[in-house]
Amino acid sequence: MEQIKTSFDFEKPLADLMQQIEKVKQVADKTKVDMSATLAELDEKVAHTSKNLYNNLTGWQKVQMSRHAERPQTLDYINMICDDFIEMHGDRTVKDDKAIIGGFATIDGQTVMIIGHQKGKNTKERQYRNFGMANPEGYRKALRLMRLAEKFNKPVISFIDTMGAYPGLEAEERGQGEAIARNLLEMSILRVPILCFVVGEGASGGALGIGIGDKVYMLEHTWYSVISPESCSSILWRSWDFKEKAAECLKLTSDDMFSNKLIDGVVKEPLGGAHQNPELMGETLKAQIVKDLKELKKVNTDKLISTRIEKFCDMGVVVEG
């Protein structure tokens, strides 16, 4: 069985089994004794434990998975699924926000506009990308690119992965709320197909700012909510100690969101998460994108827009009996 890398406390049973396998292999190499039966038994235990573990993750455990340091980000997916990519910069007003990237790309011969959050993989990159927390100019850049895609009649694909919009004073001074609200309005009536994928964290308006689409998907081990579990815990209990409880109460997992009809589907991840097999995750995403674009291209533009608006207007509506 392919080696599964473990990182979190809840993966300890799996890590212990992996350690046993390594010890058995060392003994076999040292003594030249055939340990294949023992290894086969341990491999079977690993397979069973892995499936049982990753198919029954709690809300907080999925939040941890979405934040894994090796989890693929927007640029990784662009490199994996696109034949080419031309990055475009700036909002033509303030500056180029590095937390949001975007540009024209080709997927299976189809030209698309790809927009997404980019967190960065190490400390230097994260500081450069502001940890994926966009300023108003980031959302205005995204809107500029979406309008450009509309002008040339090209579909828009967005990858969502952010802890939220940047909460700094300067962001509010430059109109953070207005920039996000403007994107919600403009995306709802954009005259081209829009596909949105939550590939990591989907927090608050920072995620919604590029999250209005004809199809909205979440990867299996991601979360999507108005607030992070830690912030929710600090507000309700004045402490981060209740973040696990907050994660369960928020119903932020992909399964919860799908069952509440807030997203259109869940994209299955490789066993152990997207970081275990990024190439397979990229292939799965590409197949979903190609399939949906083929279907959405057949839909009349006015019908596309009215269906998109109705979908989001129906969310949260309560009809009393």
Coordinates of C-alpha atoms in Angstrom, one line a residue, residues 85-303:
F85 CA -1.8 30.3 -17.9
I86 CA -1.4 34.0 -18.4
E87 CA -1.5 35.8 -15.1
M88 CA -3.0 39.3 -15.1
H89 CA -2.3 41.9 -12.4
G90 CA -3.8 44.9 -10.7
D91 CA -7.3 46.4 -10.2
R92 CA -6.4 49.6 -12.2
T93 CA -7.1 51.7 -9.1
V94 CA -4.8 50.9 -6.2
K95 CA -2.3 48.1 -6.7
D96 CA -2.0 44.3 -7.4
D97 CA -3.2 42.2 -4.5
K98 CA -1.0 39.1 -4.3
A99 CA -3.6 37.3 -2.2
I100 CA -5.8 36.8 -5.2
I101 CA -4.4 35.6 -8.5
G102 CA -6.1 35.3 -11.9
G103 CA -5.7 35.1 -15.6
F104 CA -6.7 33.4 -18.8
A105 CA -5.9 29.7 -19.1
T106 CA -6.7 26.7 -21.4
I107 CA -8.2 23.5 -20.1
D108 CA -8.7 20.7 -22.6
G109 CA -8.8 23.2 -25.5
Q110 CA -11.3 25.5 -23.7
T111 CA -10.2 29.1 -22.8
V112 CA -11.3 30.1 -19.3
M113 CA -10.7 32.8 -16.7
I114 CA -9.3 31.3 -13.5
I115 CA -9.4 33.3 -10.3
G116 CA -8.4 32.1 -6.8
H117 CA -6.9 32.8 -3.4
Q118 CA -3.2 31.9 -2.9
K119 CA -1.9 31.5 0.7
G120 CA 1.7 30.6 0.0
K121 CA 3.6 27.5 1.2
N122 CA 6.2 28.9 3.5
T123 CA 6.6 31.9 5.8
K124 CA 8.1 34.2 3.1
E125 CA 5.4 33.3 0.6
R126 CA 2.6 33.6 3.1
Q127 CA 3.8 37.1 4.0
Y128 CA 4.0 38.0 0.3
R129 CA 0.5 36.6 -0.2
N130 CA -0.9 38.1 3.0
F131 CA -1.9 34.5 4.0
G132 CA -4.5 34.5 1.3
M133 CA -6.5 37.3 2.9
A134 CA -7.4 39.7 0.2
N135 CA -7.8 43.5 0.4
P136 CA -10.5 45.4 -1.5
E137 CA -8.2 45.8 -4.5
G138 CA -8.0 42.0 -4.7
Y139 CA -11.7 41.7 -5.1
R140 CA -11.8 44.6 -7.5
K141 CA -9.0 42.8 -9.5
A142 CA -11.2 39.7 -9.5
L143 CA -14.2 41.6 -10.8
R144 CA -12.1 43.3 -13.5
L145 CA -11.0 39.9 -14.7
M146 CA -14.5 38.5 -14.6
R147 CA -15.8 41.4 -16.7
L148 CA -12.9 40.7 -19.1
A149 CA -14.0 37.1 -19.3
E150 CA -17.6 38.2 -20.0
K151 CA -16.4 40.5 -22.8
F152 CA -14.7 37.6 -24.6
N153 CA -17.4 35.1 -23.6
K154 CA -15.2 32.9 -21.6
P155 CA -16.3 30.9 -18.5
V156 CA -15.0 31.8 -15.1
I157 CA -13.5 29.3 -12.6
S158 CA -12.8 30.3 -9.0
F159 CA -10.7 28.5 -6.4
I160 CA -11.6 29.5 -2.8
D161 CA -9.1 29.1 0.0
T162 CA -9.0 31.9 2.6
M163 CA -9.3 32.6 6.3
G164 CA -11.3 35.6 5.3
A165 CA -11.0 39.0 3.8
Y166 CA -8.2 41.1 5.3
P167 CA -9.6 42.8 8.5
G168 CA -7.1 45.6 8.7
L169 CA -8.1 49.3 9.1
E170 CA -6.7 50.2 5.7
A171 CA -8.8 47.6 4.0
E172 CA -11.9 49.0 5.6
E173 CA -10.9 52.5 4.7
R174 CA -10.6 51.5 1.0
G175 CA -14.1 49.9 1.1
Q176 CA -13.7 46.2 1.9
G177 CA -17.4 45.7 2.4
E178 CA -18.4 47.5 -0.7
A179 CA -15.9 45.6 -2.9
I180 CA -17.2 42.2 -1.7
A181 CA -20.8 43.3 -2.1
R182 CA -20.1 44.6 -5.6
N183 CA -18.7 41.2 -6.5
L184 CA -21.8 39.4 -5.2
L185 CA -24.0 41.6 -7.3
E186 CA -21.9 41.5 -10.5
M187 CA -21.2 37.7 -10.3
S188 CA -24.9 37.0 -9.9
I189 CA -25.6 38.6 -13.3
L190 CA -22.4 37.8 -15.2
R191 CA -23.3 36.5 -18.6
V192 CA -20.9 33.6 -18.7
P193 CA -20.8 30.3 -16.8
I194 CA -19.2 30.4 -13.4
L195 CA -17.8 27.4 -11.5
C196 CA -16.6 27.8 -7.9
F197 CA -14.6 25.3 -5.9
V198 CA -13.7 25.5 -2.2
V199 CA -10.3 23.9 -2.2
G200 CA -9.3 24.7 1.4
E201 CA -10.8 27.2 3.8
G202 CA -13.9 29.1 2.9
A203 CA -14.4 31.8 5.5
S204 CA -17.0 34.5 5.5
G205 CA -17.3 37.3 2.9
G206 CA -13.7 36.7 1.9
A207 CA -14.8 33.4 0.3
L208 CA -18.1 34.7 -0.9
G209 CA -16.4 37.5 -2.8
I210 CA -15.5 35.0 -5.5
G211 CA -18.0 32.4 -4.6
I212 CA -21.2 33.1 -6.5
G213 CA -21.5 30.6 -9.3
D214 CA -23.8 28.4 -11.4
K215 CA -22.1 25.4 -9.7
V216 CA -20.5 25.7 -6.3
Y217 CA -18.5 22.7 -5.1
M218 CA -16.5 21.8 -2.0
L219 CA -13.6 19.4 -1.8
E220 CA -14.3 16.6 0.7
H221 CA -12.0 17.8 3.5
T222 CA -12.8 21.6 3.4
W223 CA -15.0 23.9 5.3
Y224 CA -17.3 26.8 4.3
S225 CA -18.8 29.1 7.0
V226 CA -19.5 32.7 8.0
I227 CA -16.8 32.4 10.7
S228 CA -13.9 30.2 11.7
P229 CA -14.4 27.8 14.7
E230 CA -11.7 29.7 16.7
S231 CA -13.4 33.1 16.2
C232 CA -16.8 31.6 16.9
S233 CA -15.5 30.1 20.1
S234 CA -13.9 33.4 21.2
I235 CA -17.1 35.3 20.7
L236 CA -19.5 32.8 22.4
W237 CA -17.2 31.4 25.1
R238 CA -14.5 34.1 25.3
S239 CA -11.9 31.5 24.6
W240 CA -10.5 29.4 21.8
D241 CA -10.8 26.2 24.0
F242 CA -14.3 25.4 22.5
K243 CA -13.3 25.5 18.9
E244 CA -14.1 21.8 18.4
K245 CA -17.6 22.4 19.8
A246 CA -18.0 25.5 17.6
A247 CA -17.0 23.5 14.5
E248 CA -19.7 21.0 15.1
C249 CA -22.3 23.7 15.8
L250 CA -21.5 25.7 12.7
K251 CA -22.2 22.7 10.4
L252 CA -19.3 23.8 8.1
T253 CA -18.3 20.5 6.5
S254 CA -18.9 19.6 2.9
D255 CA -21.4 17.0 3.9
D256 CA -23.3 19.5 6.1
M257 CA -23.3 22.2 3.4
F258 CA -24.5 19.7 0.7
S259 CA -27.3 18.3 2.9
N260 CA -28.5 21.9 3.6
K261 CA -28.5 22.6 -0.1
L262 CA -26.0 25.4 0.1
I263 CA -23.6 23.8 -2.4
D264 CA -24.1 21.8 -5.6
G265 CA -21.8 18.9 -4.8
V266 CA -18.8 17.4 -3.0
V267 CA -15.6 16.5 -4.9
K268 CA -14.1 13.4 -3.5
E269 CA -10.4 13.6 -2.3
P270 CA -7.8 10.9 -2.4
L271 CA -7.6 8.8 0.7
G272 CA -6.0 10.9 3.5
G273 CA -6.7 14.2 1.8
A274 CA -5.7 16.1 -1.3
H275 CA -2.1 16.5 -0.1
Q276 CA -1.6 12.7 -0.2
N277 CA -2.0 12.6 -4.0
P278 CA -2.2 16.1 -5.5
E279 CA -2.0 14.7 -9.1
L280 CA -5.1 12.6 -8.6
M281 CA -6.9 15.5 -7.0
G282 CA -6.0 17.7 -10.0
E283 CA -7.3 15.0 -12.4
T284 CA -10.6 14.8 -10.5
L285 CA -11.0 18.6 -10.5
K286 CA -10.2 18.8 -14.2
A287 CA -12.8 16.1 -15.0
Q288 CA -15.5 17.9 -13.0
I289 CA -14.7 21.3 -14.7
V290 CA -14.7 19.8 -18.2
K291 CA -18.0 18.0 -17.5
D292 CA -19.8 21.1 -16.1
L293 CA -18.5 23.5 -18.7
K294 CA -19.8 21.2 -21.4
E295 CA -23.3 21.2 -19.8
L296 CA -23.4 24.9 -19.0
K297 CA -22.4 26.0 -22.5
K298 CA -25.7 24.5 -23.7
V299 CA -27.8 26.7 -21.4
N300 CA -29.3 29.9 -22.7
T301 CA -27.6 32.9 -21.1
D302 CA -30.7 34.5 -19.7
K303 CA -31.8 31.1 -18.3

